[in-house]
Coordinates of C-alpha atoms in Angstrom, one line a residue:
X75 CA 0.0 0.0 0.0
X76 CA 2.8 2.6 1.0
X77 CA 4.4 1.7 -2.3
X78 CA 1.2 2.1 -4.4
X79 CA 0.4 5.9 -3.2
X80 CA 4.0 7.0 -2.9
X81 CA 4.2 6.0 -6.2
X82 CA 0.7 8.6 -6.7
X83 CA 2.7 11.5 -5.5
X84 CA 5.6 10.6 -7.7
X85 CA 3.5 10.6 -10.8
X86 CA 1.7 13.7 -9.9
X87 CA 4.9 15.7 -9.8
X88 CA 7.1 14.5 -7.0
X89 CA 9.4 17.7 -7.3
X90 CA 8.7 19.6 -10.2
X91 CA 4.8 19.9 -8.7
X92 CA 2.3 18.9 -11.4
X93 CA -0.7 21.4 -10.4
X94 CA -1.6 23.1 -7.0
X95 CA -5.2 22.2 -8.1
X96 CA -4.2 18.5 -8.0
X97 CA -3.3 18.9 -4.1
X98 CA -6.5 21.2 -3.3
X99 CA -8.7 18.6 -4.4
X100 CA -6.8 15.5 -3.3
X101 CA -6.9 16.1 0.3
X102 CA -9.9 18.3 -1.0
X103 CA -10.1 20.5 2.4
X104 CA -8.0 24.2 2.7
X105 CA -6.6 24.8 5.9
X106 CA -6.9 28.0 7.9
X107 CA -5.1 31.2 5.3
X108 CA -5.6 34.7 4.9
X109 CA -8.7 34.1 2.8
X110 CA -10.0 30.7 4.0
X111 CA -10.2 29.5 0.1
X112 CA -8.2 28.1 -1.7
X113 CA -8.1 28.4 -5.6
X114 CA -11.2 27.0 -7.2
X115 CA -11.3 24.2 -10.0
X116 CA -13.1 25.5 -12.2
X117 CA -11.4 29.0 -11.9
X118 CA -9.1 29.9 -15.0
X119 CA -9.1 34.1 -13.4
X120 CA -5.6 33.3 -11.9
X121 CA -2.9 31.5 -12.8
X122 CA -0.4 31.8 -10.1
X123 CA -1.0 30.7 -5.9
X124 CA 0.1 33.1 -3.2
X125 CA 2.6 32.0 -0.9
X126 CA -0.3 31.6 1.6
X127 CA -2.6 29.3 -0.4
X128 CA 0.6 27.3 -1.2
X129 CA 1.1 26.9 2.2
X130 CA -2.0 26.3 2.9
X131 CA -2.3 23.5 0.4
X132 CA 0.8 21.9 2.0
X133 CA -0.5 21.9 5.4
X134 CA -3.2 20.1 3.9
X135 CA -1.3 17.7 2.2
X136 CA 1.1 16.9 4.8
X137 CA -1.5 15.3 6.5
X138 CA -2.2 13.1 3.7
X139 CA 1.7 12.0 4.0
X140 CA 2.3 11.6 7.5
X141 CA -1.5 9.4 7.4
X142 CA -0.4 7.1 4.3
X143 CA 3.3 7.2 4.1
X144 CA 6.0 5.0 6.4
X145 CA 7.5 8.5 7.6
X146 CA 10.9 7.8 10.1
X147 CA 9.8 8.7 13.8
X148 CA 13.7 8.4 15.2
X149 CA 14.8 11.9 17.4
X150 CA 18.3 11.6 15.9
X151 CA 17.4 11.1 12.3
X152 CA 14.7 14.3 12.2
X153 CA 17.0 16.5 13.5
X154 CA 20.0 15.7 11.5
X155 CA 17.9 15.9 7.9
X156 CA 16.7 19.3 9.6
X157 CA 19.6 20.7 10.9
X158 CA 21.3 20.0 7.2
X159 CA 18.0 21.5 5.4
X160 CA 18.2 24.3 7.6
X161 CA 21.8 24.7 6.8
X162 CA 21.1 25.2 2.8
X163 CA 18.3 27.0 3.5
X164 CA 20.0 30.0 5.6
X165 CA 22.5 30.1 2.2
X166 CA 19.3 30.8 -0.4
X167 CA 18.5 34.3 -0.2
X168 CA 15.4 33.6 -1.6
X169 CA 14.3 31.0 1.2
X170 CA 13.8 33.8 4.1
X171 CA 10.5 34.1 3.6
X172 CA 9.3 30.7 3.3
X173 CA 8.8 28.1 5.6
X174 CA 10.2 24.6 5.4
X175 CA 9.9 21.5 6.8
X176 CA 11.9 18.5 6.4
X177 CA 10.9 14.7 7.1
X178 CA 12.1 11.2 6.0
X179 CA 10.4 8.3 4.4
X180 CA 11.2 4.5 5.2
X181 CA 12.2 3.2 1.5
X182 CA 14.7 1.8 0.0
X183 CA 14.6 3.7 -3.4
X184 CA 16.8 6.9 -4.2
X185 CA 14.2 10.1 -4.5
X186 CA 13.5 13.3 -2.7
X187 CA 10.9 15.8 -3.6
X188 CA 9.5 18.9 -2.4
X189 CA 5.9 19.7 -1.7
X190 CA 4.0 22.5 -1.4
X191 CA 4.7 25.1 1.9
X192 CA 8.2 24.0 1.9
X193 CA 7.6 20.4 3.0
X194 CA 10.4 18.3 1.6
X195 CA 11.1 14.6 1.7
X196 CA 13.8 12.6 1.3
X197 CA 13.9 9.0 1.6
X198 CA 16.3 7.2 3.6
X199 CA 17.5 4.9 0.6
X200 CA 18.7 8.2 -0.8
X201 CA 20.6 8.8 2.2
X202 CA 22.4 5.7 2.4
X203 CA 23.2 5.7 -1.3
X204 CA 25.3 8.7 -0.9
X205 CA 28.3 8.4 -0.1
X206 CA 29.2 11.8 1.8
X207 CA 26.9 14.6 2.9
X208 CA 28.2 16.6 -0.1
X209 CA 25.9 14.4 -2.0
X210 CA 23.1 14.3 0.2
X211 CA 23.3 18.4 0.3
X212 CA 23.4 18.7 -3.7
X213 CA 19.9 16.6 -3.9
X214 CA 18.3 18.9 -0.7
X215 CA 19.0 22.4 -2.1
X216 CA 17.7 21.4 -5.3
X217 CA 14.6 20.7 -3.4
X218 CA 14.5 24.0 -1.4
X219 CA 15.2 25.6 -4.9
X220 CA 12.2 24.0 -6.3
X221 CA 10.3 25.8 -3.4
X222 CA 11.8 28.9 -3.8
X223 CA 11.6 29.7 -7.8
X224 CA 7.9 29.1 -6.8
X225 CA 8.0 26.3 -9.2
X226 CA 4.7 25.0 -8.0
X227 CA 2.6 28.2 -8.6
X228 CA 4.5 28.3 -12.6
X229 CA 2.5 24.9 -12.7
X230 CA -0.2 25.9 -12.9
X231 CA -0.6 27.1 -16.0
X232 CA -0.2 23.3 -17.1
X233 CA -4.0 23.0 -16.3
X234 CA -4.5 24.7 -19.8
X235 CA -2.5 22.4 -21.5
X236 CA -4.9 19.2 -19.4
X237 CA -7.9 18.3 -20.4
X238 CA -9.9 19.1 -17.1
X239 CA -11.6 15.3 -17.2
X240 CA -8.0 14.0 -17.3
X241 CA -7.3 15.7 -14.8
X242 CA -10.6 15.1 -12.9
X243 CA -10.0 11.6 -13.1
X244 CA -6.9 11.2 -12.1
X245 CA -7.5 13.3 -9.2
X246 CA -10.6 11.1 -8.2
X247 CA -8.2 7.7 -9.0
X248 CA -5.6 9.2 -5.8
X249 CA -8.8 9.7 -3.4
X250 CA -9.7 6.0 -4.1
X251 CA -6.5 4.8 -3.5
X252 CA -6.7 6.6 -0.1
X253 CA -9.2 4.3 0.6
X254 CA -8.6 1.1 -2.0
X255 CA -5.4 1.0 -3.3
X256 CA -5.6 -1.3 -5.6
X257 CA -8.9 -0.4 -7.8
X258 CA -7.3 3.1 -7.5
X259 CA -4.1 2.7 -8.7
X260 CA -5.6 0.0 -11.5
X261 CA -7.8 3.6 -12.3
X262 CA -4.6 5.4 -12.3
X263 CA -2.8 3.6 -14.7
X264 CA -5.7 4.2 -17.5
X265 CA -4.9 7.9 -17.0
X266 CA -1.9 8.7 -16.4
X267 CA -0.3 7.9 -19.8
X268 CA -1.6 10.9 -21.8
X269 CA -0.2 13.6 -18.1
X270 CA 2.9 11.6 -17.4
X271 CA 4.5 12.9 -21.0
X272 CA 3.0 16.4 -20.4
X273 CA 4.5 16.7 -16.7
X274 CA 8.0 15.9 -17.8
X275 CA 8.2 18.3 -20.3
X276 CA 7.1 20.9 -18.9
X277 CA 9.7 20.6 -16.1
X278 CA 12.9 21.1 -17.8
X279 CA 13.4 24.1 -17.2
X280 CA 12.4 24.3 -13.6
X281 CA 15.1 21.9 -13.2
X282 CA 17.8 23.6 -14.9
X283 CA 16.6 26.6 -12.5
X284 CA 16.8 24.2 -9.9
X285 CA 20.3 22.7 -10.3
X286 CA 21.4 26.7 -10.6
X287 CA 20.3 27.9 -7.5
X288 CA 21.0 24.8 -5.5
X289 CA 24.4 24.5 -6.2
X290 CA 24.9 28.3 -5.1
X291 CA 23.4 27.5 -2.2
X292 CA 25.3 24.4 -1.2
X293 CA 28.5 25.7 -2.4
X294 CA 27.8 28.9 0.0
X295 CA 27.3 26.5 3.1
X296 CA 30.9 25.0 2.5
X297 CA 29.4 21.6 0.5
X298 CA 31.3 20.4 -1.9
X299 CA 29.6 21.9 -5.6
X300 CA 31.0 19.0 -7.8
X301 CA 29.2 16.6 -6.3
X302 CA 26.3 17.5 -7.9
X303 CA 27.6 15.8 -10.9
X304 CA 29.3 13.5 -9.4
X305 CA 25.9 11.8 -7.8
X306 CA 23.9 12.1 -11.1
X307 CA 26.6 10.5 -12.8
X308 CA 27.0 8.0 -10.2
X309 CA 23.4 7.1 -10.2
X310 CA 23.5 7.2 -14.1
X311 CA 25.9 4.5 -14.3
X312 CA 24.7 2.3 -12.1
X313 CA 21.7 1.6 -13.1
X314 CA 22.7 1.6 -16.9
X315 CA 21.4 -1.8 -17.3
X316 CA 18.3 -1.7 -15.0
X317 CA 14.7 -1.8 -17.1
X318 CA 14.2 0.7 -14.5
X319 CA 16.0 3.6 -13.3
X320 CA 15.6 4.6 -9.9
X321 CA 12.4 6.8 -8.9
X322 CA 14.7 10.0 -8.6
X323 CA 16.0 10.3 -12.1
X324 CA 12.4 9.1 -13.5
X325 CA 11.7 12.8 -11.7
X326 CA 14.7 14.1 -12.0
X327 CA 15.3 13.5 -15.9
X328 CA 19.3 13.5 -16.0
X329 CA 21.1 13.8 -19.8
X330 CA 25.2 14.2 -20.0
X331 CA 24.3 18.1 -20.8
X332 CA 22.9 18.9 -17.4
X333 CA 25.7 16.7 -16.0
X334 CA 28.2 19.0 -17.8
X335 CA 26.8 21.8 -16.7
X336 CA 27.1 21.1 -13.2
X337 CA 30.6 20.1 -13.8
X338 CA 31.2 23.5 -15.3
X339 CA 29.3 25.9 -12.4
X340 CA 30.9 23.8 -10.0
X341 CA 34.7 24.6 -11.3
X342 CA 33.4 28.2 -11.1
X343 CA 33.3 28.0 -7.3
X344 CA 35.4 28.1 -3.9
X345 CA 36.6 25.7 -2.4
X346 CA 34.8 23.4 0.1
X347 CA 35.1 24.1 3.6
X348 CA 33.4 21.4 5.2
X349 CA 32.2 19.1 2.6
X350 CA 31.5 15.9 4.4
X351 CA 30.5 15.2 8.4
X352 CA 30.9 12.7 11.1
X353 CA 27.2 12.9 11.7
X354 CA 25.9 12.1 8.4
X355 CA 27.9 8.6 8.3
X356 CA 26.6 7.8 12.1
X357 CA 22.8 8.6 11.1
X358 CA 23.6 6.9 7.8
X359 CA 24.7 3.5 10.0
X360 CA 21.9 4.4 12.3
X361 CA 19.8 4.4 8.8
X362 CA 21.0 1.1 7.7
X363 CA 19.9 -0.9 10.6
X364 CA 16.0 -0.3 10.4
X365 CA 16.0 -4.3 8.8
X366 CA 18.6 -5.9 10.8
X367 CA 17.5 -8.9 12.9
X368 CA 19.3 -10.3 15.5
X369 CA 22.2 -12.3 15.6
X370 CA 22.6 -11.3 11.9
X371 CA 25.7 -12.7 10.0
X372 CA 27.1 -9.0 9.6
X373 CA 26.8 -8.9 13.7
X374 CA 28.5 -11.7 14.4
X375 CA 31.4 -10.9 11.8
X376 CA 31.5 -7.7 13.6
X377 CA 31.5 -9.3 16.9
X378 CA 34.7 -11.5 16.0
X379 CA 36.2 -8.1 14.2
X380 CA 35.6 -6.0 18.0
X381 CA 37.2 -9.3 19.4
X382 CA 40.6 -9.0 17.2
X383 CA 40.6 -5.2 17.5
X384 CA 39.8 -4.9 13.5
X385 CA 36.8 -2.5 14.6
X386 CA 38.7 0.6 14.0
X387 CA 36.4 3.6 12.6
X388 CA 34.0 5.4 14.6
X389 CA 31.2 4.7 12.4
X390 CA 31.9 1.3 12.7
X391 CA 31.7 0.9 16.4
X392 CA 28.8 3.3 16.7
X393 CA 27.4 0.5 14.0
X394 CA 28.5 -2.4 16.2
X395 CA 26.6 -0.7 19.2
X396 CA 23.8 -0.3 17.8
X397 CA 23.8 -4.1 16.7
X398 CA 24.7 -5.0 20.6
X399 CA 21.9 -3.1 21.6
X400 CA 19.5 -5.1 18.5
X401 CA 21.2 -8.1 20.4
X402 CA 20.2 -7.3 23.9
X403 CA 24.3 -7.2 24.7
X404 CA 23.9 -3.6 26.1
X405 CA 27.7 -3.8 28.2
X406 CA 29.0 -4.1 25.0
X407 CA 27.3 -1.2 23.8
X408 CA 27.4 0.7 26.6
X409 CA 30.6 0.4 27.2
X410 CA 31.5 1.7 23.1
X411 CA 29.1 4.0 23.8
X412 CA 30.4 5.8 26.6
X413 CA 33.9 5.5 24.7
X414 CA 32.6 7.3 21.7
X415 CA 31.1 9.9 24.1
X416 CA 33.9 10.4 25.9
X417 CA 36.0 10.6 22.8
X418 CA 33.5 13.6 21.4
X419 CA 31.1 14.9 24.2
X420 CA 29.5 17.3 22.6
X421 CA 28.4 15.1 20.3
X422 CA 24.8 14.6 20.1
X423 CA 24.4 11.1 18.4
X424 CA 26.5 9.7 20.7
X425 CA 25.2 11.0 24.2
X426 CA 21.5 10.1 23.1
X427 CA 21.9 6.9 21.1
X428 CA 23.8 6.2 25.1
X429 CA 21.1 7.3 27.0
X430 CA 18.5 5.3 24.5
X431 CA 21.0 2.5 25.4
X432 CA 20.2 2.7 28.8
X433 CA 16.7 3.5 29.2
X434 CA 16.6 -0.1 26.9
X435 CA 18.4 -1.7 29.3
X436 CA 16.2 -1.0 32.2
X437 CA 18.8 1.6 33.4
X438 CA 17.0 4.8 32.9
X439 CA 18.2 6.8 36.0
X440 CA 22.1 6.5 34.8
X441 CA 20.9 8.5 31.1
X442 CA 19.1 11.4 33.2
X443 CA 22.4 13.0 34.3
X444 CA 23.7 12.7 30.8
X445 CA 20.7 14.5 29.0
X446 CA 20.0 17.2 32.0
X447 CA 23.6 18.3 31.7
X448 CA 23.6 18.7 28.2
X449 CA 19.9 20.2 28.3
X450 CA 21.2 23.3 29.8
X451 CA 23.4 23.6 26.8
X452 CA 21.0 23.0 23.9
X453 CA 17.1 23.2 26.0
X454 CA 14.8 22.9 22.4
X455 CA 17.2 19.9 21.0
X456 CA 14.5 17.4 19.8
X457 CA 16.3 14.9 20.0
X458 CA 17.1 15.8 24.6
X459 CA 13.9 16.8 24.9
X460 CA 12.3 13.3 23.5
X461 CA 15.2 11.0 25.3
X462 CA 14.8 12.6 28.5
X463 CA 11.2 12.5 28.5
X464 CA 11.6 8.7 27.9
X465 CA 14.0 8.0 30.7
X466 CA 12.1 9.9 33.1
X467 CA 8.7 7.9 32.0
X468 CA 10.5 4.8 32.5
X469 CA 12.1 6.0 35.7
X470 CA 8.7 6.0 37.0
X471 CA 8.8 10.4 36.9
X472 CA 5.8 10.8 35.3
X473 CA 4.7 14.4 35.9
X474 CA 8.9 15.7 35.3
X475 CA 8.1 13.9 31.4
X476 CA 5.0 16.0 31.6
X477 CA 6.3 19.4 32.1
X478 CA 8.9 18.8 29.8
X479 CA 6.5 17.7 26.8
X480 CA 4.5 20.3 27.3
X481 CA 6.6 23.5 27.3
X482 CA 7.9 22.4 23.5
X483 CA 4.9 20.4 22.3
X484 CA 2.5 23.3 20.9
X485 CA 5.7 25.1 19.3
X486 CA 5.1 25.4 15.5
X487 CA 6.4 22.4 13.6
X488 CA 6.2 20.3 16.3
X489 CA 6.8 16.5 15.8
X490 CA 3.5 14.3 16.4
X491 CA 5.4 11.6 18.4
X492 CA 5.8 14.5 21.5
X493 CA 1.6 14.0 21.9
X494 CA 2.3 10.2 22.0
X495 CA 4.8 10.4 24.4
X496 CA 2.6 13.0 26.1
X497 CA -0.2 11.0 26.2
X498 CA 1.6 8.3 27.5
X499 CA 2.9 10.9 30.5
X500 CA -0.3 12.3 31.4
X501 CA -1.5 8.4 31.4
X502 CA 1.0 7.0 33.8
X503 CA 0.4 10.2 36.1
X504 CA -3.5 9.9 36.0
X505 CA -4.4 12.7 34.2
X506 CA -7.0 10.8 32.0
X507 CA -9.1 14.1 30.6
X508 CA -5.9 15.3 29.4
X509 CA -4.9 11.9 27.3
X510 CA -7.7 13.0 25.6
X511 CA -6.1 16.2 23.5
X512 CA -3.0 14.7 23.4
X513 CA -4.3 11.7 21.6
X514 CA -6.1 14.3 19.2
X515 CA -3.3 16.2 18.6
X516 CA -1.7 13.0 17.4
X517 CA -4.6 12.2 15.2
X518 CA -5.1 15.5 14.0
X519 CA -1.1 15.6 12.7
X520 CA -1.6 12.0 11.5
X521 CA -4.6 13.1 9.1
X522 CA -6.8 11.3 10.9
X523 CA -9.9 14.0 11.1
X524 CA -12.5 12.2 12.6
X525 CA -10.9 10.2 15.2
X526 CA -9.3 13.7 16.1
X527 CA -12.2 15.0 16.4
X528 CA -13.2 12.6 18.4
X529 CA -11.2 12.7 21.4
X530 CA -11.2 16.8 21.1
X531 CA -15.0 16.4 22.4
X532 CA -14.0 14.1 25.1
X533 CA -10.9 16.9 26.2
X534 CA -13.5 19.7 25.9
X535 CA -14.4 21.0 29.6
X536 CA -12.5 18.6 30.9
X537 CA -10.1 18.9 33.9
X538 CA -6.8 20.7 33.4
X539 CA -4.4 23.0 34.9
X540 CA -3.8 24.4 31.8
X541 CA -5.1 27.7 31.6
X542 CA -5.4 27.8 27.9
X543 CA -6.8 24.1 27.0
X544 CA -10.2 25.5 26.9
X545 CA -9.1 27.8 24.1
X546 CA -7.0 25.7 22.2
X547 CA -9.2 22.5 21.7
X548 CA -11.7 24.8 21.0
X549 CA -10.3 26.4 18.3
X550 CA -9.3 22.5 17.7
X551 CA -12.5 21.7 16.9
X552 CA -13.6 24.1 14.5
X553 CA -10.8 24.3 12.2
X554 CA -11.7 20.6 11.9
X555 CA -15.1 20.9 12.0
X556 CA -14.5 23.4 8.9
X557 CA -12.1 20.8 7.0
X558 CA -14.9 18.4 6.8
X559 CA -17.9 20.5 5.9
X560 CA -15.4 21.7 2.9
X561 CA -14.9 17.6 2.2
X562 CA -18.4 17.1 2.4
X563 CA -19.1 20.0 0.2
X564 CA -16.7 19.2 -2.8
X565 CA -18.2 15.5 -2.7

């Protein structure tokens, strides 16, 4: 299923956006903007979004993502793919204004693409096919490029060019596939033949635009600009004899002239000054073991290789600790751990992943220390605020993961896994009537409406010490209340 509508975003644009009418009637419900309304369907009196409808149309799609899509929930992992978005993003003059949001998908393929409001995706296969962070940079501020040439609002003027009951059907295939993949996507692939052809060429340009301003941008935040067509060409080649090329470059259409002109801009440019990271190779180990079972053959050869002192990098032992931990042999990967640490303490990957290490091992009061002395270095790190709140749940502190959750959990952009560790929190202290929004908030940012709904009604007048619960499920409540009067209406 996750497959079959990923595959329905790809078609419908993935990063060169197909139509912001497309994602308006998809998800079919405009979120709170300046004027409440989104552009019409039938409307040919503008051709071009504003900013805020974009964003609008994103928020609303989002939903749709996070509800169908295997999206990564791991601390670490968010906040290194932010921190390096946020990186390129600072070094695109053009991205100021915008907002942006960057999340991870659970696949194996090589593809990223950019949605609208600045939500970008990448998918962890892409990560771990790269081979340095160079790499993993040139892909991401192409993206944020995408989003700030306002690529998706040019698009529109492809509904001219589409016959509206092409469009119309393709658009109704996607919303049954929501609910039934299979007759959708069977209804898909009598329509998207005669848009598919249409879509590509009419993103050629955007992508030359794209490959321009992203390589500025990276080049400007110390990446290294050649290897822009270094990974192209890397990608090119090794799938030369595949019947088909990976997902990104079916997107991404790559020829040896836009390789050569990335060659050429990138000779053009300074220097790098920090064109690869420790980080990015720990989170790309960390990556790598989402399908590793235990007592794997690859842990037991690195288990004899720790044994004859072979086990040299520190990728490889953070890699090897991560395994001990899979294998429930957590002095072994404490004790690597704690020597990584040690080795680099202000390293974030390595205090948490110690602390997660053990909290797993039924040790939770020996990570508190660890994460409350670095807390009062870095107080909004997701990554802290999410472990500690863990190893205070599980060190049976119930109301101290409470306070915590709360004081960052209503902050814009927040993660949905704070409400379910919230909820969890508020559960273990008692406080039952506030369970209730938490678990709505988690619905509501998983695109689940209704449910949401549900459990706002039950939080509504309920007990709190909040002083501003009232207000906010409230105004909960009616913004969803409004989403599904505008489904019910376009029906």
């Amino acid at each position: 299923m996750f497959k079959q509508i990923l595959t329905s975003i790809q078609i419908l644009g993935s990063i060169a956006l197909s139509s912001a009418i497309i994602y308006t009637a998809v998800w079919s419900a405009p979120i709170e903007a300046a004027s409440n309304k989104l552009p019409d369907m039938g409307s040919s009196t503008s051709r071009t979004l504003s900013i805020s409808q974009e964003q609008a149309i994103g928020d609303e799609y989002i939903l749709g993502v996070r509800r169908y899509l295997p999206l990564i929930d791991d601390p670490l992992s968010i906040d290194y793919i932010n921190h390096l978005g946020f990186r390129l993003v600072e070094q695109n003059p053009e991205a100021q204004d915008r907002r942006f949001y960057f999340f991870l998908i659970q696949d194996s393929t090589l593809n990223a693409f950019a949605l609208p409001g600045g939500y970008i995706g990448t998918h962890t296969g892409l990560i771990t096919a790269a081979e340095n962070e160079s790499e993993l940079a040139a892909v991401m501020g192409h993206e944020i490029a995408h989003v700030t040439q306002r690529h998706l609002a040019r698009r529109l003027e492809l509904r001219n060019q589409l016959s509206f009951p092409t469009l119309a059907s393709f658009i109704g295939a996607i919303l049954i596939a929501s609910q039934n993949p299979e007759a959708g996507v069977g209804m898909m692939a009598t329509t998207q033949a005669g848009m598919q052809q249409a879509l590509i060429n009419h993103t050629r340009e955007n992508e030359k635009e794209a490959d321009r301003i992203g390589i500025q941008a990276m080049s400007r935040a110390g990446f290294d600009p050649g290897a822009v067509a270094a990974f192209f060409e890397k990608m090119q080649q090794s799938t030369r004899y595949l019947r088909k090329p990976p997902e990104f470059l079916m997107t991404h259409p790559v020829n040896q002239t836009r390789i050569s002109d990335a060659r050429a801009r990138a000779r053009n440019m300074p220097e790098p000054r920090n064109p690869d990271s420790l980080d990015f190779h720990l989170i790309k180990a960390r990556l790598a073991l989402s399908d590793e079972r235990p007592n794997s053959k690859n842990y037991q050869e690195n288990k004899k290789r720790l044994a004859n002192k072979s086990l040299k990098s520190e990728v490889d032992q953070y890699f090897f600790a991560l395994q001990s931990a899979i294998n429930e042999d957590y002095k072994t990967a404490i004790d690597l751990l704690m020597q990584l640490y040690i080795g680099r303490q202000r390293n974030l990957i390595y205090l948490v992943s110690l602390a997660e290490t053990y909290i797993q091992s039924g040790k939770p009061a020996k990570a508190i220390p660890f994460l409350e002395s670095e807390l009062k270095t870095t107080p909004t790190s997701y990554p802290l605020i999410m472990t500690y709140a863990k190893a205070l749940i599980e060190n049976e502190q119930p109301m101290a993961a409470r306070a915590i959750l709360l004081e960052h959990a209503y902050k814009k952009n927040a993660e949905p896994q704070i409400f379910k560790l919230l909820g969890k929190a508020q559960s273990m202290a008692g406080l039952v009537d506030e369970v209730h929004e938490s678990q709505g908030q988690l619905l509501y940012s998983m695109g689940d409406l209704e449910g949401a709904l549900a459990q706002f009604e039950l939080a509504l007048g309920q007990t709190s010490d909040d002083p501003y619960a009232t207000t906010r499920i409230q105004a909960k409540i009616d913004q969803i209340q409004f989403i599904l009067r505008e489904r019910r209406y376009r029906k």
